[in-house]
Short mmCIF file of C-alpha atoms and ligand atoms in Angstrom, two decimals:
data_model
loop_
_atom_site.label_atom_id
_atom_site.label_comp_id
_atom_site.label_asym_id
_atom_site.label_seq_id
_atom_site.Cartn_x
_atom_site.Cartn_y
_atom_site.Cartn_z
CA MET A 1 -22.30 -6.95 25.06
CA SER A 2 -22.21 -6.38 21.32
CA LEU A 3 -21.49 -9.20 18.90
CA SER A 4 -18.13 -7.57 18.14
CA ASP A 5 -17.29 -7.69 21.88
CA THR A 6 -18.11 -11.38 22.04
CA LEU A 7 -16.17 -12.18 18.89
CA TRP A 8 -13.20 -10.17 20.11
CA GLU A 9 -13.02 -12.30 23.27
CA ARG A 10 -13.14 -15.50 21.23
CA ALA A 11 -10.67 -14.18 18.67
CA GLN A 12 -8.13 -13.40 21.37
CA GLN A 13 -8.37 -16.95 22.64
CA PHE A 14 -7.55 -18.52 19.32
CA LEU A 15 -5.54 -15.96 17.28
CA PRO A 16 -2.39 -14.11 18.41
CA GLY A 17 -3.62 -10.66 19.38
CA GLY A 18 -7.04 -11.65 18.08
CA VAL A 19 -6.10 -11.01 14.45
CA ASN A 20 -4.31 -12.33 11.39
CA SER A 21 -2.52 -9.06 10.64
CA PRO A 22 -1.41 -6.65 13.39
CA VAL A 23 -2.93 -3.32 12.29
CA ARG A 24 -6.42 -4.84 12.42
CA ALA A 25 -6.23 -5.03 16.21
CA TRP A 26 -6.68 -1.22 16.56
CA ARG A 27 -3.74 -0.98 18.97
CA SER A 28 -2.60 2.30 17.38
CA VAL A 29 -5.92 3.83 18.43
CA ASN A 30 -6.04 2.01 21.78
CA GLY A 31 -9.24 0.18 21.03
CA ARG A 32 -10.77 -3.03 19.86
CA PRO A 33 -11.89 -3.63 16.28
CA VAL A 34 -15.38 -4.15 14.98
CA PHE A 35 -15.99 -7.42 13.14
CA ILE A 36 -17.16 -7.00 9.58
CA GLU A 37 -20.01 -9.07 8.24
CA ARG A 38 -20.33 -7.79 4.68
CA ALA A 39 -19.64 -4.92 2.35
CA THR A 40 -21.09 -3.51 -0.81
CA GLY A 41 -19.96 -0.54 -2.87
CA SER A 42 -18.53 2.13 -0.57
CA LYS A 43 -20.13 0.70 2.60
CA ILE A 44 -19.11 -1.92 5.11
CA TYR A 45 -21.38 -3.39 7.77
CA ASP A 46 -20.29 -4.80 11.09
CA VAL A 47 -21.79 -7.85 12.80
CA ASP A 48 -23.94 -5.57 14.97
CA GLY A 49 -25.58 -4.06 11.91
CA ASN A 50 -23.74 -0.72 11.89
CA GLU A 51 -23.04 0.84 8.50
CA TYR A 52 -19.87 2.74 7.67
CA ILE A 53 -18.51 4.59 4.65
CA ASP A 54 -15.26 2.73 4.11
CA TYR A 55 -11.99 4.53 3.33
CA VAL A 56 -9.79 1.55 4.18
CA CYS A 57 -10.90 -0.41 1.10
CA SER A 58 -9.14 -3.51 2.45
CA TRP A 59 -5.93 -1.40 2.56
CA GLY A 60 -6.16 -0.59 -1.13
CA PRO A 61 -7.45 -3.48 -3.24
CA MET A 62 -11.12 -2.48 -3.41
CA ILE A 63 -10.64 0.35 -5.92
CA VAL A 64 -13.86 -0.46 -7.80
CA GLY A 65 -15.81 -0.81 -4.55
CA HIS A 66 -16.83 -3.83 -2.48
CA ALA A 67 -18.61 -6.76 -4.09
CA HIS A 68 -18.65 -5.14 -7.50
CA PRO A 69 -21.16 -7.17 -9.56
CA GLU A 70 -18.67 -7.82 -12.37
CA VAL A 71 -15.96 -8.99 -9.99
CA VAL A 72 -18.37 -11.17 -8.00
CA GLU A 73 -19.72 -12.73 -11.17
CA ALA A 74 -16.23 -13.48 -12.47
CA VAL A 75 -15.29 -15.16 -9.18
CA GLN A 76 -18.55 -17.14 -9.01
CA LYS A 77 -18.29 -18.39 -12.59
CA THR A 78 -14.66 -19.36 -12.07
CA ALA A 79 -15.35 -21.13 -8.76
CA MET A 80 -17.96 -23.31 -10.44
CA LYS A 81 -15.24 -24.64 -12.70
CA GLY A 82 -12.89 -25.60 -9.86
CA THR A 83 -10.68 -23.44 -7.69
CA SER A 84 -7.13 -24.69 -8.21
CA PHE A 85 -5.41 -27.20 -10.45
CA GLY A 86 -1.70 -26.60 -10.00
CA ALA A 87 -1.48 -26.40 -13.78
CA PRO A 88 -1.52 -23.50 -16.25
CA THR A 89 -4.87 -21.77 -16.83
CA PRO A 90 -6.03 -19.18 -19.40
CA LEU A 91 -6.81 -16.55 -16.73
CA GLU A 92 -3.20 -16.18 -15.55
CA VAL A 93 -2.10 -15.49 -19.13
CA GLU A 94 -4.86 -12.90 -19.44
CA LEU A 95 -3.91 -11.05 -16.26
CA ALA A 96 -0.21 -11.19 -17.15
CA GLU A 97 -0.97 -9.66 -20.55
CA LEU A 98 -3.07 -6.91 -18.95
CA VAL A 99 -0.22 -6.10 -16.54
CA VAL A 100 2.43 -6.06 -19.27
CA THR A 101 0.25 -3.80 -21.42
CA ALA A 102 -0.37 -1.38 -18.56
CA PHE A 103 3.26 -1.24 -17.37
CA PRO A 104 5.68 -0.65 -20.26
CA SER A 105 8.65 -1.43 -17.97
CA VAL A 106 7.24 -4.91 -17.38
CA GLU A 107 7.89 -7.33 -20.22
CA LYS A 108 7.33 -10.51 -18.25
CA VAL A 109 5.61 -11.05 -14.92
CA ARG A 110 5.44 -13.84 -12.32
CA MET A 111 2.27 -14.16 -10.22
CA VAL A 112 2.60 -14.90 -6.51
CA ASN A 113 0.18 -14.84 -3.57
CA SER A 114 1.03 -11.66 -1.68
CA GLY A 115 2.96 -8.43 -1.87
CA THR A 116 5.43 -9.87 0.60
CA GLU A 117 6.23 -12.70 -1.76
CA ALA A 118 6.58 -10.28 -4.67
CA THR A 119 9.14 -8.00 -2.99
CA MET A 120 11.06 -10.88 -1.42
CA SER A 121 11.34 -12.58 -4.81
CA ALA A 122 12.23 -9.37 -6.65
CA VAL A 123 15.14 -8.76 -4.28
CA ARG A 124 16.35 -12.33 -4.70
CA LEU A 125 16.25 -11.80 -8.44
CA ALA A 126 18.10 -8.48 -8.22
CA ARG A 127 20.80 -10.12 -6.11
CA ALA A 128 21.14 -12.95 -8.61
CA TYR A 129 21.23 -10.61 -11.61
CA THR A 130 23.85 -8.26 -10.16
CA LYS A 131 25.72 -10.93 -8.16
CA ARG A 132 25.69 -8.49 -5.24
CA ASP A 133 24.19 -8.77 -1.73
CA LYS A 134 23.46 -5.30 -0.39
CA ILE A 135 20.13 -3.56 -0.81
CA ILE A 136 18.96 -0.02 -0.07
CA LYS A 137 15.47 0.71 1.26
CA PHE A 138 13.94 3.79 2.86
CA ASP A 139 12.79 4.47 6.43
CA GLY A 140 9.01 4.29 6.70
CA CYS A 141 8.58 2.32 3.46
CA TYR A 142 6.99 -1.09 3.92
CA HIS A 143 7.78 -3.94 1.59
CA GLY A 144 6.04 -6.78 3.37
CA HIS A 145 7.46 -8.87 6.18
CA ALA A 146 10.35 -10.77 4.58
CA ASP A 147 13.46 -10.83 6.80
CA SER A 148 15.58 -8.50 4.63
CA PHE A 149 13.04 -5.68 4.97
CA LEU A 150 12.45 -5.85 8.72
CA VAL A 151 15.27 -3.47 9.36
CA LYS A 152 15.76 -0.36 11.43
CA ALA A 153 18.12 2.29 10.16
CA GLY A 154 21.53 2.15 11.78
CA SER A 155 22.96 5.36 13.17
CA GLY A 156 24.44 7.62 10.54
CA LEU A 157 24.64 7.09 6.83
CA ALA A 158 25.76 3.90 5.18
CA THR A 159 25.69 1.94 8.39
CA PHE A 160 24.23 -1.51 8.37
CA GLY A 161 20.64 -2.11 9.31
CA ILE A 162 19.68 -3.75 12.57
CA PRO A 163 16.80 -6.22 12.88
CA ALA A 164 13.45 -4.56 13.58
CA SER A 165 11.89 -7.82 14.77
CA PRO A 166 13.05 -10.66 16.98
CA GLY A 167 13.76 -13.69 14.84
CA VAL A 168 15.49 -11.79 12.07
CA PRO A 169 19.23 -12.58 11.98
CA SER A 170 21.52 -9.55 12.04
CA ASP A 171 23.74 -11.53 9.66
CA LEU A 172 21.02 -10.95 7.12
CA THR A 173 20.00 -7.37 7.91
CA LYS A 174 23.61 -6.22 7.72
CA HIS A 175 23.06 -6.37 3.95
CA THR A 176 20.13 -3.92 4.16
CA ILE A 177 20.77 -0.20 4.32
CA SER A 178 17.83 2.00 5.28
CA LEU A 179 17.99 5.69 4.35
CA PRO A 180 15.60 8.64 4.82
CA TYR A 181 12.90 8.93 2.12
CA ASN A 182 13.41 11.82 -0.29
CA ASP A 183 17.07 12.12 0.73
CA LEU A 184 18.95 11.73 -2.53
CA GLN A 185 22.15 12.97 -0.96
CA ALA A 186 22.16 10.07 1.47
CA VAL A 187 21.73 7.70 -1.47
CA GLU A 188 24.58 9.33 -3.38
CA LYS A 189 26.87 9.13 -0.36
CA THR A 190 26.08 5.45 0.14
CA PHE A 191 26.74 4.65 -3.51
CA ALA A 192 29.98 6.62 -3.45
CA GLU A 193 31.10 4.46 -0.55
CA MET A 194 29.94 1.00 -1.65
CA GLY A 195 28.12 1.33 -4.99
CA SER A 196 29.72 -1.76 -6.50
CA GLU A 197 28.22 -3.93 -3.73
CA ILE A 198 24.62 -2.70 -4.03
CA ALA A 199 22.25 -5.07 -5.82
CA CYS A 200 19.24 -2.80 -5.80
CA VAL A 201 17.36 0.15 -4.44
CA ILE A 202 13.77 -0.74 -3.53
CA VAL A 203 11.33 2.10 -3.02
CA GLU A 204 7.64 2.86 -2.79
CA PRO A 205 7.50 5.47 -5.58
CA VAL A 206 4.75 7.09 -3.53
CA ALA A 207 5.06 6.01 0.08
CA GLY A 208 1.79 4.68 1.45
CA ASN A 209 2.80 2.92 4.63
CA MET A 210 3.83 5.91 6.77
CA GLY A 211 0.69 7.66 5.67
CA VAL A 212 0.96 9.04 2.15
CA VAL A 213 4.31 10.71 1.51
CA LEU A 214 5.02 12.00 -1.99
CA PRO A 215 8.37 11.81 -3.73
CA GLU A 216 9.91 15.26 -4.06
CA ARG A 217 10.82 16.51 -7.49
CA GLY A 218 13.99 14.78 -8.65
CA PHE A 219 14.02 12.00 -6.04
CA LEU A 220 12.83 9.15 -8.27
CA GLU A 221 14.76 10.53 -11.25
CA GLY A 222 17.87 10.63 -9.08
CA LEU A 223 17.38 7.02 -7.97
CA ARG A 224 17.02 5.98 -11.62
CA GLU A 225 20.19 7.78 -12.57
CA ILE A 226 22.40 6.58 -9.76
CA THR A 227 21.32 2.93 -9.94
CA SER A 228 21.98 2.89 -13.70
CA LYS A 229 25.38 4.47 -13.18
CA PHE A 230 26.43 1.81 -10.66
CA GLY A 231 24.81 -1.19 -12.36
CA SER A 232 22.27 -1.65 -9.54
CA LEU A 233 18.63 -2.41 -10.19
CA LEU A 234 15.82 0.00 -9.34
CA ILE A 235 12.80 -1.80 -7.90
CA PHE A 236 9.51 0.07 -7.63
CA ASP A 237 7.29 -1.49 -4.99
CA GLU A 238 3.95 -0.58 -6.55
CA VAL A 239 1.92 -2.98 -4.42
CA ILE A 240 -0.24 -0.01 -3.38
CA THR A 241 0.36 2.43 -6.24
CA GLY A 242 0.00 -0.03 -9.15
CA PHE A 243 -3.34 0.62 -10.92
CA ARG A 244 -4.03 3.15 -8.11
CA VAL A 245 -2.01 6.28 -8.87
CA SER A 246 -2.75 5.77 -12.57
CA PHE A 247 -3.50 2.77 -14.77
CA GLY A 248 0.25 2.33 -15.25
CA GLY A 249 1.00 3.04 -11.58
CA ALA A 250 3.39 5.63 -10.19
CA GLN A 251 5.94 4.86 -12.90
CA ALA A 252 3.56 6.07 -15.62
CA PHE A 253 2.54 9.06 -13.48
CA TYR A 254 6.13 10.20 -12.94
CA GLY A 255 7.53 8.87 -16.22
CA ILE A 256 10.25 6.68 -14.67
CA CYS A 257 11.14 3.23 -15.90
CA PRO A 258 12.26 0.90 -13.08
CA ASP A 259 14.05 -2.40 -13.74
CA LEU A 260 11.64 -4.44 -11.65
CA THR A 261 8.12 -3.72 -10.41
CA CYS A 262 6.21 -5.35 -7.55
CA LEU A 263 2.43 -5.46 -7.62
CA GLY A 264 -0.33 -6.74 -5.34
CA LYS A 265 -3.50 -5.39 -3.74
CA VAL A 266 -5.50 -3.97 -6.71
CA ILE A 267 -4.43 -6.68 -9.19
CA GLY A 268 -6.09 -9.27 -6.96
CA GLY A 269 -9.40 -7.42 -6.82
CA GLY A 270 -9.70 -8.38 -3.13
CA LEU A 271 -8.29 -11.91 -3.40
CA PRO A 272 -4.75 -12.85 -2.33
CA VAL A 273 -2.29 -11.87 -5.08
CA GLY A 274 1.13 -10.43 -5.70
CA ALA A 275 3.28 -10.17 -8.81
CA TYR A 276 6.74 -9.10 -9.82
CA GLY A 277 7.94 -8.32 -13.28
CA GLY A 278 10.35 -6.35 -15.40
CA LYS A 279 12.70 -6.53 -18.30
CA LYS A 280 12.82 -9.89 -20.11
CA GLU A 281 16.54 -10.07 -19.69
CA ILE A 282 16.13 -10.04 -15.90
CA MET A 283 12.89 -12.04 -15.62
CA ASN A 284 14.38 -14.85 -17.71
CA LEU A 285 16.61 -15.65 -14.75
CA VAL A 286 13.52 -16.86 -12.85
CA SER A 287 13.03 -20.64 -12.62
CA PRO A 288 12.37 -22.66 -14.78
CA GLU A 289 13.80 -20.34 -17.47
CA GLY A 290 16.74 -19.52 -15.21
CA GLY A 291 18.23 -20.62 -11.93
CA VAL A 292 16.57 -18.25 -9.46
CA TYR A 293 14.18 -20.49 -7.56
CA GLN A 294 10.68 -19.27 -6.75
CA ALA A 295 7.45 -21.28 -6.76
CA GLY A 296 3.92 -21.38 -5.34
CA THR A 297 1.24 -24.05 -5.04
CA LEU A 298 -1.57 -21.51 -5.43
CA SER A 299 0.30 -18.92 -7.52
CA GLY A 300 -1.85 -17.60 -10.36
CA ASN A 301 -4.85 -19.44 -8.95
CA PRO A 302 -8.02 -19.00 -11.01
CA LEU A 303 -10.14 -17.20 -8.40
CA ALA A 304 -7.56 -14.48 -7.77
CA MET A 305 -6.82 -14.15 -11.47
CA ALA A 306 -10.53 -13.83 -12.27
CA ALA A 307 -11.03 -11.10 -9.66
CA GLY A 308 -7.91 -9.33 -10.88
CA VAL A 309 -8.85 -9.48 -14.55
CA ALA A 310 -12.39 -8.21 -13.83
CA THR A 311 -11.04 -5.34 -11.70
CA VAL A 312 -8.38 -4.27 -14.18
CA LYS A 313 -10.89 -4.36 -17.04
CA ILE A 314 -13.13 -1.93 -15.16
CA LEU A 315 -10.14 0.33 -14.51
CA LYS A 316 -9.26 0.29 -18.20
CA ARG A 317 -12.47 2.10 -19.14
CA PRO A 318 -12.19 5.76 -20.17
CA GLY A 319 -12.73 8.35 -17.46
CA VAL A 320 -12.16 6.04 -14.48
CA TYR A 321 -9.04 7.75 -13.13
CA GLU A 322 -10.52 11.20 -13.76
CA GLU A 323 -13.53 10.15 -11.69
CA LEU A 324 -11.33 8.85 -8.85
CA GLU A 325 -9.26 12.04 -8.94
CA GLN A 326 -12.36 14.24 -8.79
CA LYS A 327 -13.85 12.33 -5.86
CA ALA A 328 -10.63 12.32 -3.85
CA LEU A 329 -10.03 15.99 -4.61
CA THR A 330 -13.52 16.98 -3.43
CA LEU A 331 -13.04 14.95 -0.26
CA THR A 332 -9.62 16.29 0.67
CA GLU A 333 -10.47 19.90 -0.21
CA GLY A 334 -13.56 19.60 1.99
CA ILE A 335 -11.57 18.20 4.90
CA LYS A 336 -8.92 20.89 4.46
CA GLN A 337 -11.54 23.64 4.55
CA ALA A 338 -13.20 22.10 7.61
CA ALA A 339 -9.88 22.05 9.47
CA GLN A 340 -9.15 25.64 8.48
CA ASP A 341 -12.60 26.76 9.69
CA ALA A 342 -12.02 25.02 13.02
CA GLY A 343 -8.52 26.48 13.35
CA ILE A 344 -6.78 23.11 13.28
CA LYS A 345 -3.49 22.77 11.49
CA ILE A 346 -3.34 19.78 9.19
CA GLN A 347 -1.37 18.68 6.16
CA ILE A 348 -3.10 16.48 3.62
CA ASN A 349 -0.87 14.48 1.31
CA ARG A 350 -2.72 13.14 -1.68
CA ILE A 351 -2.09 11.69 -5.07
CA ALA A 352 -4.96 10.36 -7.21
CA SER A 353 -7.27 8.39 -4.88
CA MET A 354 -4.88 7.85 -1.96
CA PHE A 355 -4.52 10.39 0.85
CA SER A 356 -3.50 11.02 4.44
CA VAL A 357 -4.43 13.67 6.97
CA PHE A 358 -1.56 14.64 9.28
CA PHE A 359 -2.36 16.66 12.41
CA GLU A 360 -0.25 19.58 13.59
CA PRO A 361 2.89 18.74 11.60
CA GLU A 362 5.99 20.43 12.98
CA GLU A 363 7.50 20.55 9.51
CA PHE A 364 6.51 19.64 5.96
CA VAL A 365 5.67 15.91 6.00
CA LYS A 366 8.10 14.39 3.51
CA ASP A 367 9.77 11.47 5.28
CA TYR A 368 9.41 9.17 8.28
CA ALA A 369 11.03 11.62 10.70
CA SER A 370 8.52 14.35 9.84
CA VAL A 371 5.63 11.87 10.02
CA LEU A 372 6.67 11.04 13.58
CA LYS A 373 6.47 14.73 14.48
CA THR A 374 2.74 14.89 13.77
CA ASN A 375 0.10 14.71 16.49
CA ALA A 376 -0.95 11.06 16.85
CA LYS A 377 -3.22 11.77 19.83
CA MET A 378 -5.24 14.22 17.81
CA PHE A 379 -5.53 11.63 15.04
CA ILE A 380 -6.99 9.14 17.53
CA ASN A 381 -9.68 11.63 18.57
CA TYR A 382 -10.40 12.34 14.90
CA PHE A 383 -10.56 8.61 14.19
CA TYR A 384 -13.16 7.91 16.91
CA GLY A 385 -15.14 11.06 16.11
CA MET A 386 -15.45 9.94 12.50
CA PHE A 387 -16.12 6.34 13.46
CA LYS A 388 -19.04 7.37 15.67
CA ARG A 389 -20.46 9.21 12.69
CA GLY A 390 -20.28 6.16 10.44
CA ILE A 391 -16.97 6.90 8.72
CA TYR A 392 -14.49 4.03 8.77
CA LEU A 393 -10.89 5.25 8.53
CA ALA A 394 -7.68 3.27 8.92
CA PRO A 395 -7.16 2.70 12.68
CA SER A 396 -3.66 4.16 12.67
CA PRO A 397 -2.25 7.65 12.10
CA PHE A 398 0.32 6.25 9.68
CA GLU A 399 -1.84 4.60 7.06
CA ALA A 400 -3.27 5.80 3.78
CA GLY A 401 -6.95 6.39 3.06
CA PHE A 402 -8.43 5.19 -0.21
CA VAL A 403 -11.32 6.42 -2.34
CA SER A 404 -13.04 3.94 -4.66
CA LEU A 405 -15.23 4.29 -7.73
CA ALA A 406 -18.17 3.32 -5.53
CA HIS A 407 -17.90 6.38 -3.28
CA THR A 408 -20.76 8.71 -4.14
CA GLU A 409 -20.99 12.49 -3.95
CA GLN A 410 -23.36 11.92 -1.02
CA ASP A 411 -20.78 9.73 0.78
CA ILE A 412 -18.16 12.40 0.34
CA GLN A 413 -20.41 15.23 1.55
CA LYS A 414 -21.42 13.16 4.57
CA THR A 415 -17.75 12.57 5.33
CA ILE A 416 -16.91 16.27 5.08
CA LYS A 417 -19.85 17.15 7.32
CA ALA A 418 -18.63 14.62 9.88
CA ALA A 419 -15.11 16.08 9.69
CA LYS A 420 -16.50 19.57 10.34
CA GLU A 421 -18.24 18.38 13.51
CA VAL A 422 -15.27 16.33 14.68
CA PHE A 423 -12.74 19.11 14.14
CA LYS A 424 -14.87 21.48 16.26
CA GLU A 425 -15.14 18.78 18.93
CA ILE A 426 -11.43 17.99 19.12
CA LYS A 427 -10.25 21.57 18.85
CA GLY A 428 -10.73 21.92 22.58
CA ASP A 429 -8.77 18.75 23.51
C1 LIG L 1 0.78 -4.13 1.40
C2 LIG L 1 2.16 -3.92 0.90
C3 LIG L 1 3.09 -4.95 0.78
C4 LIG L 1 2.82 -6.33 1.30
O1 LIG L 1 1.78 -6.95 0.64
P1 LIG L 1 1.03 -8.18 1.39
O2 LIG L 1 0.09 -8.68 0.35
O3 LIG L 1 0.39 -7.61 2.60
O4 LIG L 1 2.09 -9.17 1.72
C5 LIG L 1 4.30 -4.67 0.20
N1 LIG L 1 4.60 -3.44 -0.24
C6 LIG L 1 3.75 -2.41 -0.13
C7 LIG L 1 4.12 -1.09 -0.66
C8 LIG L 1 2.51 -2.62 0.47
O5 LIG L 1 1.69 -1.59 0.62
#
């Protein structure tokens, strides 16, 4: 038995499903996970000593690579001075200033401990600001696990959401409307019907939690226009895309100014962080400036702030996003060519350094419905084929892959070579 096997047995005894977050259990690929011992640069190593080129990057945060010397040093130096005081520290001001400078739509920002906290708090704030209860989200977008977001679309347009998890009251989810991504018409119809009751539209400006799905031309612009017209707030959930799609996130990339922005992942440099921010006028409603209550014992804690500041400072250097773009482009073009040579139909959705490979799509992959019509079984075979060859991909067909600054040309060529072999192997299945 491998060490991972042994640990998996123990983990299942003491943790629900053996994990602390569901996707880690590899259920979408019908397997059991490997346990990770350490990581450096683009590589992760499991407890049995196997090495993998990592395209999960902790689900996004590790954009400068694992254990980057500057990030590690910042965390070490900070830890020596004490890890939490429950009082203001210089580092939280520094990270806040970096965020505000990078995101022109963000004038003030509140640090929290996870993306879930950020989106949950942003919606509370939007409801307080507009004095309305209803929110619009999109099918296949993930905004963390707060009750209001765990909603399945009702049947037909403008019907009320139904709980997607036991334990979520339908009294609450009736305020959440879930519509198809990229379907501006559905949004317009809903606003026409009940626009004066809608507090906000929350959207991943590039969807990264149903695999990568790009906004079609006019979708984000349309959301901006219609929310302004009806006095609703537009919330960009940039927990993945912030500092990933560009230094100023998806909003800088597409040139759209949301009212509120949620951040997480990259701004914590691998430590637990979230943040939400926006126009002063709105953010000043947050306690203690205003009446909207939101607090956190460890919010803005020095270790997370130090890792975040170090990471963002690296990203601020000239040429960083060009380098990420070039690496991700080489990788996805190589995979595309390999699939074409093997006669396998795939669609790769990519923006900057985030990408997804969809197998045998029945139609152009642009929303959750089209994602569901891709071949998940083929993905599983691809996943294990790559894994055997030392390439660590997200263990689910509906997750994004991430390229970091630490990925080398050699890593990328090795990955493409593996894809070539795997595509030939699975062609016959
Ligand atoms: C990961 C993610 C979240 C939740 O963040 P956690 O830190 O896991 O709570 C929210 N929104 C988006 C878009 C995410 O990708």
